[in-house]
Amino acid sequence: MTATISAPEAHRLLASGAALLIDVREPDEFRARHIPYAASMPLGSLPALLADADLPADRLLIFQCQKGTRGGRACALAEQVVGDRVRNLDGGIEAWAAAGLPVAGAGAPRVSIFRQVQMIVGLLVLAGTLAGLAGFVPGFYAAGFFGFMLAFAGGSGWCGLGMALQRMPWNRVAA
């Protein structure tokens, strides 16, 4: 199990130069709000980035996400490459901000793009399933299609709906 580190302790280590902070959230999440010390390495790209990165051998690697779950997965991946000098920021950026530590960014949409995609596709699958149960058989095909596309987005990292949602006025972040 990966060790965690509190936000104040992580801040102390980062300020002293004893640690490196890696944000494993998606690029739109990072742009919206991030910890000033953080380097952006999205979780989906992390194995390739870790293999290619010239990580300092004398510094602790602290992984951070929104609440801590993705950070824990990143730690598990990183331990295979760098050993036990990894920590997960306990509570992620939310705990960091709650501790009164500095955050930067252009501001976040009220609901993340990721969650918007989940809500829309979930409702489309539900509607297709209900239509199928009501006797409109193509509804089952539509539900299957949307389920497949959600799985494809998760596996490939490409999500057309997410890209379209980024362009919507309610998701634009101030420059």
Short mmCIF file of C-alpha atoms in Angstrom, two decimals:
data_model
loop_
_atom_site.label_atom_id
_atom_site.label_comp_id
_atom_site.label_asym_id
_atom_site.label_seq_id
_atom_site.Cartn_x
_atom_site.Cartn_y
_atom_site.Cartn_z
CA MET A 1 0.00 0.00 0.00
CA THR A 2 1.29 3.42 -0.96
CA ALA A 3 2.16 5.86 1.79
CA THR A 4 0.28 9.15 1.94
CA ILE A 5 1.47 12.58 2.91
CA SER A 6 -0.50 15.49 4.35
CA ALA A 7 -0.81 18.77 2.49
CA PRO A 8 1.21 20.80 5.07
CA GLU A 9 4.03 18.21 5.09
CA ALA A 10 4.05 18.08 1.27
CA HIS A 11 4.19 21.89 1.15
CA ARG A 12 7.17 21.89 3.51
CA LEU A 13 9.05 19.31 1.40
CA LEU A 14 8.23 21.07 -1.88
CA ALA A 15 9.31 24.46 -0.55
CA SER A 16 12.63 23.01 0.62
CA GLY A 17 13.26 21.30 -2.73
CA ALA A 18 13.21 17.81 -1.20
CA ALA A 19 10.24 16.65 -3.27
CA LEU A 20 8.71 16.86 -6.73
CA LEU A 21 4.93 17.19 -7.12
CA ILE A 22 3.21 15.48 -10.05
CA ASP A 23 -0.45 16.25 -10.84
CA VAL A 24 -2.05 13.21 -12.52
CA ARG A 25 -5.39 14.83 -13.38
CA GLU A 26 -6.47 15.54 -16.96
CA PRO A 27 -5.09 18.67 -18.70
CA ASP A 28 -8.40 20.59 -18.47
CA GLU A 29 -8.53 19.94 -14.72
CA PHE A 30 -4.92 21.11 -14.37
CA ARG A 31 -5.55 24.31 -16.37
CA ALA A 32 -8.61 25.11 -14.30
CA ARG A 33 -6.92 24.75 -10.91
CA HIS A 34 -3.58 23.34 -9.85
CA ILE A 35 -0.92 23.54 -7.17
CA PRO A 36 1.79 26.00 -8.31
CA TYR A 37 4.63 23.51 -7.66
CA ALA A 38 3.02 20.74 -9.74
CA ALA A 39 4.11 19.21 -13.02
CA SER A 40 1.23 17.88 -15.14
CA MET A 41 1.48 14.18 -16.06
CA PRO A 42 -2.04 12.77 -16.72
CA LEU A 43 -2.55 9.30 -15.28
CA GLY A 44 -3.27 7.75 -18.68
CA SER A 45 0.10 8.95 -20.00
CA LEU A 46 2.04 8.29 -16.82
CA PRO A 47 3.72 4.95 -17.68
CA ALA A 48 5.28 6.36 -20.87
CA LEU A 49 6.18 9.66 -19.18
CA LEU A 50 7.84 7.90 -16.24
CA ALA A 51 9.88 5.74 -18.60
CA ASP A 52 11.09 8.80 -20.52
CA ALA A 53 11.40 11.30 -17.66
CA ASP A 54 14.71 12.09 -16.06
CA LEU A 55 13.47 12.06 -12.47
CA PRO A 56 15.87 13.22 -9.78
CA ALA A 57 17.00 10.23 -7.69
CA ASP A 58 17.39 12.30 -4.52
CA ARG A 59 13.84 13.71 -4.35
CA LEU A 60 10.61 12.27 -3.07
CA LEU A 61 7.87 12.04 -5.73
CA ILE A 62 4.46 13.21 -4.53
CA PHE A 63 1.50 12.36 -6.74
CA GLN A 64 -1.66 14.42 -6.54
CA CYS A 65 -5.14 14.36 -8.06
CA GLN A 66 -8.51 15.80 -7.06
CA LYS A 67 -9.21 13.73 -3.93
CA GLY A 68 -6.50 11.04 -3.80
CA THR A 69 -7.75 8.03 -5.76
CA ARG A 70 -5.90 8.64 -9.03
CA GLY A 71 -2.85 9.71 -7.03
CA GLY A 72 -2.84 6.31 -5.36
CA ARG A 73 -2.96 4.56 -8.74
CA ALA A 74 -0.11 6.77 -9.97
CA CYS A 75 1.96 5.83 -6.94
CA ALA A 76 1.43 2.13 -7.68
CA LEU A 77 2.67 2.67 -11.25
CA ALA A 78 5.61 4.83 -10.16
CA GLU A 79 6.75 2.38 -7.49
CA GLN A 80 7.52 -0.08 -10.29
CA VAL A 81 9.91 2.46 -11.84
CA VAL A 82 11.42 4.41 -8.92
CA GLY A 83 10.83 2.22 -5.88
CA ASP A 84 9.38 3.35 -2.57
CA ARG A 85 10.21 7.06 -2.77
CA VAL A 86 6.65 7.95 -3.78
CA ARG A 87 3.79 9.41 -1.76
CA ASN A 88 0.15 10.19 -2.48
CA LEU A 89 -1.08 13.62 -1.40
CA ASP A 90 -3.78 12.67 1.10
CA GLY A 91 -7.05 14.28 -0.03
CA GLY A 92 -5.54 15.67 -3.25
CA ILE A 93 -5.86 19.29 -4.31
CA GLU A 94 -9.06 19.60 -2.28
CA ALA A 95 -7.17 18.93 0.96
CA TRP A 96 -4.37 21.24 -0.20
CA ALA A 97 -6.82 24.11 -0.77
CA ALA A 98 -8.69 23.34 2.48
CA ALA A 99 -5.37 23.69 4.33
CA GLY A 100 -5.13 27.25 2.95
CA LEU A 101 -2.17 26.46 0.69
CA PRO A 102 -1.78 28.27 -2.66
CA VAL A 103 -3.56 27.16 -5.84
CA ALA A 104 -3.33 28.62 -9.33
CA GLY A 105 -5.39 28.36 -12.48
CA ALA A 106 -8.03 29.97 -14.58
CA GLY A 107 -11.00 28.70 -12.59
CA ALA A 108 -12.97 25.52 -12.99
CA PRO A 109 -16.37 24.85 -14.48
CA ARG A 110 -18.93 24.05 -11.80
CA VAL A 111 -19.05 20.44 -12.96
CA SER A 112 -15.93 18.94 -14.54
CA ILE A 113 -15.99 17.89 -18.19
CA PHE A 114 -15.42 14.30 -17.08
CA ARG A 115 -18.51 14.33 -14.86
CA GLN A 116 -20.58 16.05 -17.57
CA VAL A 117 -19.67 13.25 -19.99
CA GLN A 118 -20.61 10.64 -17.39
CA MET A 119 -23.99 12.28 -16.75
CA ILE A 120 -24.87 12.71 -20.44
CA VAL A 121 -23.83 9.22 -21.49
CA GLY A 122 -25.50 7.70 -18.43
CA LEU A 123 -28.77 9.42 -19.30
CA LEU A 124 -28.50 8.34 -22.95
CA VAL A 125 -27.92 4.71 -21.92
CA LEU A 126 -30.86 4.93 -19.50
CA ALA A 127 -33.13 6.48 -22.17
CA GLY A 128 -32.14 3.84 -24.74
CA THR A 129 -32.73 1.02 -22.27
CA LEU A 130 -36.13 2.40 -21.24
CA ALA A 131 -37.10 2.82 -24.89
CA GLY A 132 -36.09 -0.78 -25.55
CA LEU A 133 -38.09 -2.02 -22.57
CA ALA A 134 -41.08 -0.05 -23.85
CA GLY A 135 -40.96 -2.01 -27.09
CA PHE A 136 -38.74 0.22 -29.25
CA VAL A 137 -35.99 -2.35 -29.89
CA PRO A 138 -33.53 0.13 -31.52
CA GLY A 139 -33.30 1.75 -28.05
CA PHE A 140 -31.23 -1.24 -26.92
CA TYR A 141 -28.85 -0.71 -29.84
CA ALA A 142 -28.52 2.98 -28.95
CA ALA A 143 -27.79 2.10 -25.30
CA GLY A 144 -25.16 -0.41 -26.42
CA PHE A 145 -23.57 2.15 -28.75
CA PHE A 146 -23.28 4.78 -26.03
CA GLY A 147 -21.90 2.24 -23.59
CA PHE A 148 -19.32 1.17 -26.17
CA MET A 149 -18.32 4.79 -26.86
CA LEU A 150 -17.84 5.42 -23.14
CA ALA A 151 -15.60 2.34 -22.90
CA PHE A 152 -13.72 3.47 -26.04
CA ALA A 153 -13.13 6.92 -24.51
CA GLY A 154 -11.82 5.34 -21.33
CA GLY A 155 -9.51 2.99 -23.20
CA SER A 156 -8.19 5.36 -25.84
CA GLY A 157 -8.21 8.69 -24.02
CA TRP A 158 -10.14 10.28 -26.91
CA CYS A 159 -13.65 11.53 -26.16
CA GLY A 160 -15.51 13.46 -28.83
CA LEU A 161 -18.27 14.42 -26.40
CA GLY A 162 -15.70 15.78 -23.95
CA MET A 163 -14.08 17.81 -26.72
CA ALA A 164 -17.46 19.24 -27.72
CA LEU A 165 -18.32 20.05 -24.09
CA GLN A 166 -15.05 21.98 -23.68
CA ARG A 167 -16.30 24.42 -26.32
CA MET A 168 -19.61 25.08 -24.58
CA PRO A 169 -19.96 28.56 -23.07
CA TRP A 170 -20.56 27.26 -19.53
CA ASN A 171 -17.21 25.39 -19.64
CA ARG A 172 -15.00 28.16 -20.94
CA VAL A 173 -12.44 29.32 -18.43
CA ALA A 174 -11.34 32.92 -18.19
CA ALA A 175 -7.93 33.67 -19.67
#
